[in-house]
Amino acid sequence: MSKTVHIKTYGCQMNVYDSTRMRDVLAPLGYSETDDAETADLVILNTCHIREKAAEKVYSELGRLRDVKSARALNGKDMMIAVAGCVGQAEGTEITRRMKSVDLVFGPQTYHRLPELLKLRQETGQSVVETEFSVERKFDDLQSTPQAATSVAAFLTIQEGCDKFCTFCVVPYTRGAEFSRPVVQILGEAEKLALKGVREITLLGQNVNAYRGAGDDGQSNLARLVNQLSHIKGIERIRYMTSHPRDMSDDLIAAHAANKKLMPFLHLPVQSGSDRILKAMNRGHTATHYLKIIERMRNARSDMAISGDFIVGFPGETDEDFEATLDLVREVQYASAYSFKYSTRPGTPAAERQDQVDEVVKSERLVRLQKLIAEQTARFNVSCVGKTFAVLLEKPGRQTGQLIGRSPYLQSIHIEGENLKIGQLVNITIKSVGPNSLSGQYTPNQ
Ligand code: SAH
Ligand code: SF4
Ligand code: F3S
């Protein structure tokens, strides 16, 4: 019987990948996707717990969905509501206690069992909460369900979880311990994607450069995996995220110099430029260590674009600590970066500290940091004008004849091009810079 599912995704790229896989798992049950939550038979919120605001959004959306569900029940129509992802994992039965209209709650490690959970819900008439950790079984199970490629660029999770326990972060509690998928499994998924027309793969993991999956001859690593993936016919570009400074190996830096399919873009969060704060965060690296990695990456590939993540207002952060963060940003010269106000997360050590920073101070620091980063992003984009580089054409633009592609540095490029097709990798000369994208012109090889 044909049914519809609506999946709303919050949070990081790992959740985007998981949502794709939920769709894949549901397809054999007759579920097709709809972008209308009001008429869907099943609505899944794939949630994020990283900051307080992210978790709050889920409850307000659940309130809205409860009303839709009641209205539909009056017309004799059924609707199921599921909470997946990191809020599901962190809050479990608390969600069904607060929101009686929720039928299913499950975490990032149990969605492969969705068909079984839906059946249980139907058979028992009770809400079902399933938050066990079994990452290994999840990926084994998912192997029998191929990823439906919907674009020429795909995500592929190769590593999950985190053992680092930064004192501000919920991820080790919501995703569990670090786990790396075996090499053959990843190559298999990538080969299937390539056959479906995928040209670019972004390897995902909370600590992707800590990848240690089983290979033919013992434990592999990210650099070796990238090199193997680059031999798959059809795969033209490889990216990875998110990396941790502590796991940056010489091999991976060397791969950037040697492997032309590995894109010159590194997302390497640092969080703070103050060693005192980095220590309190339990990051396990100093600002100097971080800057050294950036320098070595740029020595390996001079056009390496750098991106990062920052937290302002971590407990005990002084003006001096914050100035050290600005200094680090000035030194790195980012192509892009994300920055957030510290948000207290229940159950994490930093949430217990008495020296929380005032919200007003946090906001002021965030404004200053974001201004500096925005200036650097603008400078980086302007420096691309007049340059020609390969762009992967990903989707149609809003205007007829227009296509949108990505530069090696992950910028979105608008191209006016007759006779160009999605999936092509073409030389584009950058002509101008807009607020959120660049514009370029097709420049055939001379
Ligand atoms: N594994 C990655 C990041 C995962 S979370 C890493 O180690 O860098 C993504 C980003 O959210 C983090 O880099 C951090 O900048 C931000 N973040 C995590 N917890 C936060 C919190 N409690 N408050 C504010 N920002 C937070
Ligand atoms: Fe969170 Fe730190 Fe792990 Fe990143 S390394 S996921 S910030 S605990
Ligand atoms: Fe959020 Fe979970 Fe990702 S908390 S950032 S969705 S790992």
XYZ file of C-alpha atoms and ligand atoms in Angstrom:
487
model
C 0.000 0.000 0.000
C 1.367 3.409 -0.818
C 1.969 5.773 2.080
C 3.786 9.047 2.548
C 6.542 10.104 4.888
C 7.774 13.573 5.672
C 11.226 13.867 7.245
C 12.408 17.117 8.761
C 16.150 17.210 9.418
C 17.903 19.346 12.030
C 21.583 19.535 12.995
C 24.659 18.260 11.274
C 25.475 16.409 8.050
C 25.390 13.101 9.886
C 21.688 13.705 10.407
C 21.281 14.527 6.707
C 22.872 11.179 5.866
C 20.685 9.385 8.442
C 17.527 10.961 7.001
C 18.514 9.719 3.541
C 18.976 6.238 4.952
C 15.595 6.371 6.768
C 13.974 7.103 3.405
C 15.819 4.127 1.920
C 14.682 1.815 4.735
C 11.052 2.970 4.427
C 10.813 2.710 0.627
C 10.291 -1.103 0.599
C 7.317 -0.606 2.962
C 5.638 1.537 0.321
C 6.529 4.941 1.748
C 7.263 7.723 -0.685
C 8.453 11.125 0.392
C 6.290 14.204 0.627
C 7.314 17.732 1.526
C 3.916 18.365 3.091
C 3.851 17.455 6.794
C 0.115 18.190 7.003
C -0.879 15.263 4.793
C 1.877 12.765 5.535
C 1.038 9.369 7.069
C 4.309 9.464 8.968
C 6.246 12.547 10.084
C 9.778 12.060 11.349
C 11.681 14.831 13.097
C 15.371 13.953 12.866
C 16.577 16.105 15.714
C 19.703 17.792 17.090
C 20.615 18.257 20.763
C 23.822 20.278 20.370
C 22.499 23.584 21.717
C 19.468 24.482 23.812
C 17.737 26.269 20.917
C 18.060 23.204 18.693
C 16.289 21.012 21.255
C 13.592 23.634 21.967
C 12.662 23.811 18.290
C 11.687 20.151 18.441
C 9.110 20.666 21.177
C 7.519 23.622 19.422
C 7.321 21.623 16.182
C 5.814 18.701 18.115
C 3.157 21.036 19.501
C 2.225 22.078 15.979
C 2.145 18.482 14.752
C -0.072 17.432 17.680
C -2.698 19.911 16.450
C -2.414 18.623 12.880
C -2.792 15.072 14.161
C -5.934 15.913 16.177
C -7.493 17.744 13.235
C -6.845 14.786 11.002
C -8.225 12.334 13.567
C -11.546 14.262 13.438
C -11.674 13.341 9.748
C -10.939 9.694 10.562
C -7.377 9.939 9.259
C -4.376 8.508 11.018
C -0.974 10.151 11.357
C 2.159 8.888 13.088
C 4.728 11.174 14.681
C 8.291 10.004 15.249
C 11.205 11.713 16.996
C 14.545 10.471 15.704
C 18.110 11.675 16.165
C 20.001 13.133 19.099
C 17.058 14.590 21.081
C 15.393 11.173 20.787
C 18.519 9.553 22.165
C 19.057 12.079 24.951
C 15.480 12.426 26.165
C 13.880 9.045 25.326
C 10.707 8.454 27.352
C 10.705 12.094 28.538
C 9.419 12.964 25.055
C 6.453 10.561 25.130
C 5.720 11.695 28.691
C 5.584 15.363 27.642
C 3.989 14.748 24.256
C 1.352 12.032 24.238
C 0.855 12.425 20.495
C 4.348 11.065 19.757
C 4.191 7.472 18.512
C 7.852 6.619 18.107
C 11.139 7.731 19.638
C 14.449 6.338 18.477
C 18.097 7.400 18.387
C 20.751 7.709 15.683
C 21.770 4.075 16.190
C 18.370 2.416 15.831
C 16.747 3.825 12.696
C 17.641 0.748 10.642
C 14.952 -0.973 12.729
C 12.223 1.475 11.690
C 10.070 -1.163 9.915
C 10.052 -3.289 13.070
C 9.351 -0.298 15.337
C 6.439 0.841 13.154
C 4.986 -2.667 13.271
C 5.310 -2.785 17.044
C 3.545 0.567 17.326
C 0.689 -0.661 15.166
C 0.344 -3.987 16.920
C 0.473 -2.720 20.500
C -1.202 0.668 20.084
C 1.431 1.964 22.525
C 4.183 4.467 21.835
C 7.568 2.838 21.257
C 10.864 4.188 22.615
C 14.036 2.524 21.338
C 17.388 4.088 22.186
C 19.881 1.252 22.431
C 23.369 1.587 20.926
C 24.338 -0.915 18.252
C 26.232 1.044 15.596
C 27.906 -2.028 14.202
C 24.599 -3.833 13.664
C 23.090 -0.718 12.132
C 25.674 -0.511 9.366
C 25.597 -4.281 8.786
C 21.824 -4.137 8.417
C 21.863 -1.063 6.207
C 24.190 -2.760 3.742
C 21.253 -4.642 2.225
C 19.482 -1.329 1.490
C 21.297 0.705 -1.177
C 21.420 4.490 -0.848
C 19.055 6.140 -3.335
C 21.283 8.815 -4.867
C 19.284 11.992 -5.378
C 22.171 14.236 -6.364
C 25.593 14.023 -8.006
C 27.123 14.829 -4.613
C 26.453 12.402 -1.764
C 27.262 11.990 1.913
C 28.689 8.756 3.213
C 29.099 8.163 6.947
C 32.304 6.239 7.629
C 32.759 6.911 11.344
C 30.339 7.695 14.147
C 30.422 8.698 17.757
C 33.038 10.321 19.906
C 35.336 9.345 22.772
C 36.761 12.828 23.309
C 34.296 14.269 25.797
C 34.864 17.979 25.307
C 33.333 19.419 28.464
C 30.655 21.433 26.581
C 29.423 18.729 24.206
C 26.562 16.206 24.149
C 27.717 14.171 21.155
C 29.513 11.400 23.111
C 26.219 10.834 24.965
C 23.901 10.979 21.957
C 25.965 9.147 19.338
C 27.920 6.845 21.647
C 31.507 5.628 21.416
C 33.693 6.046 18.330
C 33.037 3.402 15.718
C 34.566 3.052 12.239
C 32.911 1.085 9.432
C 35.018 -1.555 7.677
C 36.706 -0.467 4.431
C 34.887 -2.993 2.186
C 31.512 -1.754 3.368
C 32.407 1.845 2.527
C 33.903 0.970 -0.867
C 30.746 -1.038 -1.647
C 28.460 1.890 -0.809
C 30.646 4.302 -2.814
C 30.703 2.003 -5.868
C 26.913 1.782 -5.863
C 26.664 5.568 -5.588
C 29.101 6.021 -8.490
C 26.985 3.698 -10.660
C 23.991 5.929 -9.929
C 25.845 8.995 -11.199
C 27.394 10.338 -8.003
C 30.612 12.246 -8.775
C 31.482 13.687 -5.372
C 31.488 11.957 -2.009
C 31.774 13.662 1.365
C 32.955 11.216 3.993
C 31.284 11.940 7.303
C 32.122 11.352 10.932
C 32.011 13.287 14.208
C 35.765 12.687 14.211
C 36.216 11.602 10.628
C 40.018 11.780 10.709
C 40.015 9.353 13.661
C 38.752 6.750 11.154
C 40.304 3.339 11.960
C 38.113 0.870 10.054
C 39.176 -2.697 9.392
C 40.946 -3.061 6.041
C 42.450 -6.014 4.112
C 45.706 -5.836 6.002
C 44.646 -4.670 9.447
C 43.462 -1.264 10.564
C 43.109 1.376 7.858
C 43.048 5.174 8.195
C 41.406 8.099 6.438
C 44.304 8.782 4.050
C 44.371 5.176 2.852
C 40.609 5.064 2.518
C 40.603 8.265 0.448
C 43.239 6.798 -1.872
C 41.192 3.621 -2.364
C 38.005 5.584 -3.007
C 39.768 7.728 -5.587
C 40.226 4.616 -7.771
C 36.476 4.069 -8.113
C 35.367 4.867 -11.645
C 33.105 7.916 -11.693
C 34.182 9.353 -8.335
C 35.893 12.624 -9.229
C 35.943 14.419 -5.901
C 36.362 13.446 -2.283
C 35.770 15.558 0.820
C 35.614 14.741 4.518
C 34.217 16.316 7.676
C 34.456 16.957 10.613
C 38.080 16.574 11.666
C 39.656 16.992 15.079
C 43.092 18.626 15.483
C 44.250 15.736 17.680
C 43.713 13.197 14.891
C 45.374 15.053 12.030
C 48.000 12.663 10.634
C 51.005 13.198 8.363
C 49.402 10.695 5.965
C 46.324 12.820 5.535
C 48.315 15.999 5.000
C 50.419 14.137 2.407
C 47.242 12.865 0.694
C 46.210 16.484 0.094
C 49.475 17.051 -1.779
C 49.381 13.793 -3.755
C 45.728 13.001 -4.479
C 44.111 15.429 -6.892
C 40.639 14.050 -6.155
C 40.910 15.105 -2.527
C 39.523 18.647 -2.431
C 41.639 21.505 -0.999
C 39.223 22.298 1.807
C 39.642 21.569 5.494
C 36.951 22.027 8.122
C 38.915 21.960 11.358
C 37.107 23.261 14.439
C 39.300 24.886 17.103
C 36.575 26.375 19.397
C 38.905 28.911 21.073
C 42.276 30.608 20.607
C 43.055 30.593 24.347
C 45.062 27.668 25.702
C 43.509 28.142 29.121
C 40.000 27.737 27.661
C 41.055 24.892 25.368
C 42.312 23.062 28.447
C 39.061 23.679 30.330
C 37.193 22.408 27.272
C 39.281 19.202 27.374
C 40.175 19.672 23.708
C 43.598 18.052 24.075
C 45.379 20.570 21.820
C 46.746 24.091 22.058
C 46.300 27.063 19.732
C 49.891 26.629 18.527
C 49.266 22.966 17.701
C 46.238 23.996 15.639
C 48.115 26.758 13.785
C 50.920 24.307 13.018
C 48.443 21.923 11.329
C 47.078 24.758 9.198
C 50.615 25.722 8.194
C 51.492 22.160 7.222
C 48.278 21.798 5.234
C 49.051 24.988 3.344
C 52.591 23.803 2.689
C 51.121 20.596 1.226
C 48.629 22.550 -0.923
C 49.026 26.268 -1.201
C 45.376 26.805 -2.193
C 43.962 25.023 0.865
C 40.780 26.753 2.112
C 40.230 26.573 5.850
C 36.999 26.501 7.782
C 36.327 26.096 11.506
C 33.940 26.189 14.465
C 34.103 28.536 17.463
C 32.363 28.803 20.805
C 32.280 32.174 22.569
C 31.471 32.622 26.243
C 32.584 29.226 27.503
C 32.452 29.354 31.357
C 35.308 31.472 32.710
C 36.181 33.040 29.315
C 37.731 36.481 29.971
C 38.160 39.396 27.558
C 41.771 38.314 27.221
C 40.789 34.749 26.271
C 38.388 36.105 23.700
C 41.072 38.410 22.255
C 43.235 35.299 21.812
C 40.438 33.777 19.712
C 40.330 36.895 17.509
C 44.133 36.717 17.156
C 43.931 33.109 16.029
C 41.258 33.971 13.458
C 43.452 36.805 12.118
C 46.341 34.428 11.799
C 44.429 31.641 10.018
C 42.443 33.765 7.525
C 39.374 31.547 7.152
C 37.436 30.938 3.957
C 34.393 30.358 6.172
C 33.632 29.480 9.791
C 30.737 28.813 12.142
C 30.538 30.440 15.552
C 28.158 29.901 18.440
C 27.403 31.247 21.880
C 28.169 28.643 24.525
C 24.968 26.834 25.453
C 24.725 24.847 28.704
C 23.891 21.228 28.012
C 22.467 19.058 30.783
C 24.818 16.294 31.885
C 28.001 17.890 30.514
C 30.751 19.019 32.966
C 30.857 22.669 31.799
C 27.148 23.084 32.572
C 27.935 22.595 36.280
C 30.421 25.463 36.437
C 29.569 28.483 38.547
C 31.452 30.965 36.346
C 28.988 31.092 33.454
C 29.456 34.117 31.173
C 26.726 36.754 31.006
C 24.431 36.425 27.954
C 25.022 40.067 26.964
C 28.793 39.540 26.985
C 28.381 36.368 24.935
C 26.279 38.234 22.360
C 28.806 41.086 22.085
C 31.658 38.643 21.553
C 29.691 36.695 18.975
C 28.975 39.854 16.969
C 32.668 40.824 16.955
C 33.818 37.342 15.970
C 31.221 36.961 13.234
C 32.127 40.359 11.794
C 35.775 39.348 11.551
C 34.912 35.992 9.963
C 32.520 37.634 7.488
C 35.315 40.005 6.392
C 37.628 37.058 5.828
C 34.998 35.117 3.866
C 34.341 38.160 1.680
C 38.085 38.606 1.079
C 38.459 34.943 0.170
C 35.540 35.104 -2.266
C 36.811 38.300 -3.910
C 40.242 36.691 -4.322
C 38.564 34.064 -6.535
C 37.365 36.623 -9.115
C 39.224 36.140 -12.400
C 40.393 32.654 -11.418
C 39.358 29.546 -13.328
C 38.683 26.288 -11.540
C 36.767 23.045 -11.900
C 33.145 23.225 -10.796
C 30.848 20.244 -10.338
C 27.416 21.091 -11.728
C 24.909 19.970 -9.082
C 21.450 21.356 -9.763
C 19.397 23.771 -11.847
C 19.356 27.413 -10.745
C 16.252 29.532 -10.290
C 16.471 31.144 -13.716
C 16.146 29.152 -16.928
C 19.443 28.001 -18.320
C 21.161 28.634 -15.007
C 23.023 25.890 -13.148
C 24.431 25.767 -9.625
C 27.699 24.043 -8.898
C 30.412 23.858 -6.268
C 33.968 25.062 -6.425
C 36.795 22.928 -4.971
C 36.536 25.249 -1.929
C 32.854 24.417 -1.358
C 31.552 27.775 -2.611
C 28.238 27.766 -4.410
C 28.667 29.014 -8.014
C 25.899 30.223 -10.353
C 26.639 29.547 -14.000
C 24.918 30.701 -17.148
C 25.620 27.909 -19.539
C 24.025 26.622 -22.706
C 24.606 22.919 -23.318
C 25.959 22.242 -19.853
C 24.631 19.285 -17.906
C 24.271 18.357 -14.232
C 27.048 15.963 -13.197
C 29.667 17.578 -15.457
C 32.905 18.853 -14.011
C 33.746 21.958 -16.026
C 36.171 24.859 -15.969
C 34.497 28.004 -14.755
C 35.976 31.493 -14.568
C 34.651 33.478 -11.626
C 33.160 36.800 -12.701
C 31.547 38.269 -9.589
C 30.718 37.785 -5.924
C 27.188 37.930 -4.489
C 26.044 37.751 -0.846
C 25.731 33.944 -0.735
C 27.298 32.722 -3.937
C 29.675 33.498 -6.784
C 28.866 33.814 -10.485
C 30.997 32.289 -13.168
C 31.283 31.613 -16.855
C 32.043 28.382 -18.645
C 35.599 28.420 -20.001
C 36.268 25.415 -22.260
C 39.772 23.917 -22.167
C 42.013 25.732 -24.612
N 33.055 16.834 16.331
C 33.182 18.154 15.959
C 32.006 19.074 16.240
C 30.668 18.562 16.590
S 29.457 19.680 17.160
C 34.415 18.719 16.639
O 34.948 18.134 17.546
O 34.814 19.787 16.306
C 29.539 21.051 16.049
C 29.914 22.332 16.704
O 28.905 22.765 17.596
C 31.161 22.276 17.544
O 32.319 22.350 16.785
C 30.979 23.457 18.465
O 31.529 24.617 17.909
C 29.473 23.610 18.563
N 28.991 23.205 19.898
C 29.030 21.980 20.444
N 28.530 22.019 21.709
C 28.173 23.295 21.939
C 27.608 23.981 23.064
N 27.330 23.345 24.191
N 27.369 25.309 22.943
C 27.668 25.964 21.813
N 28.189 25.382 20.719
C 28.453 24.062 20.785
Fe 31.869 17.020 20.733
Fe 34.438 17.325 21.255
Fe 33.526 15.002 20.364
Fe 33.631 17.093 18.747
S 35.386 16.064 19.676
S 31.931 15.658 18.984
S 33.133 18.759 20.113
S 33.045 15.913 22.316
Fe 23.291 17.651 16.544
Fe 23.541 15.116 16.980
Fe 24.728 16.222 14.906
S 23.491 16.675 18.491
S 25.166 18.254 15.611
S 22.571 16.070 15.223
S 25.526 14.584 16.172
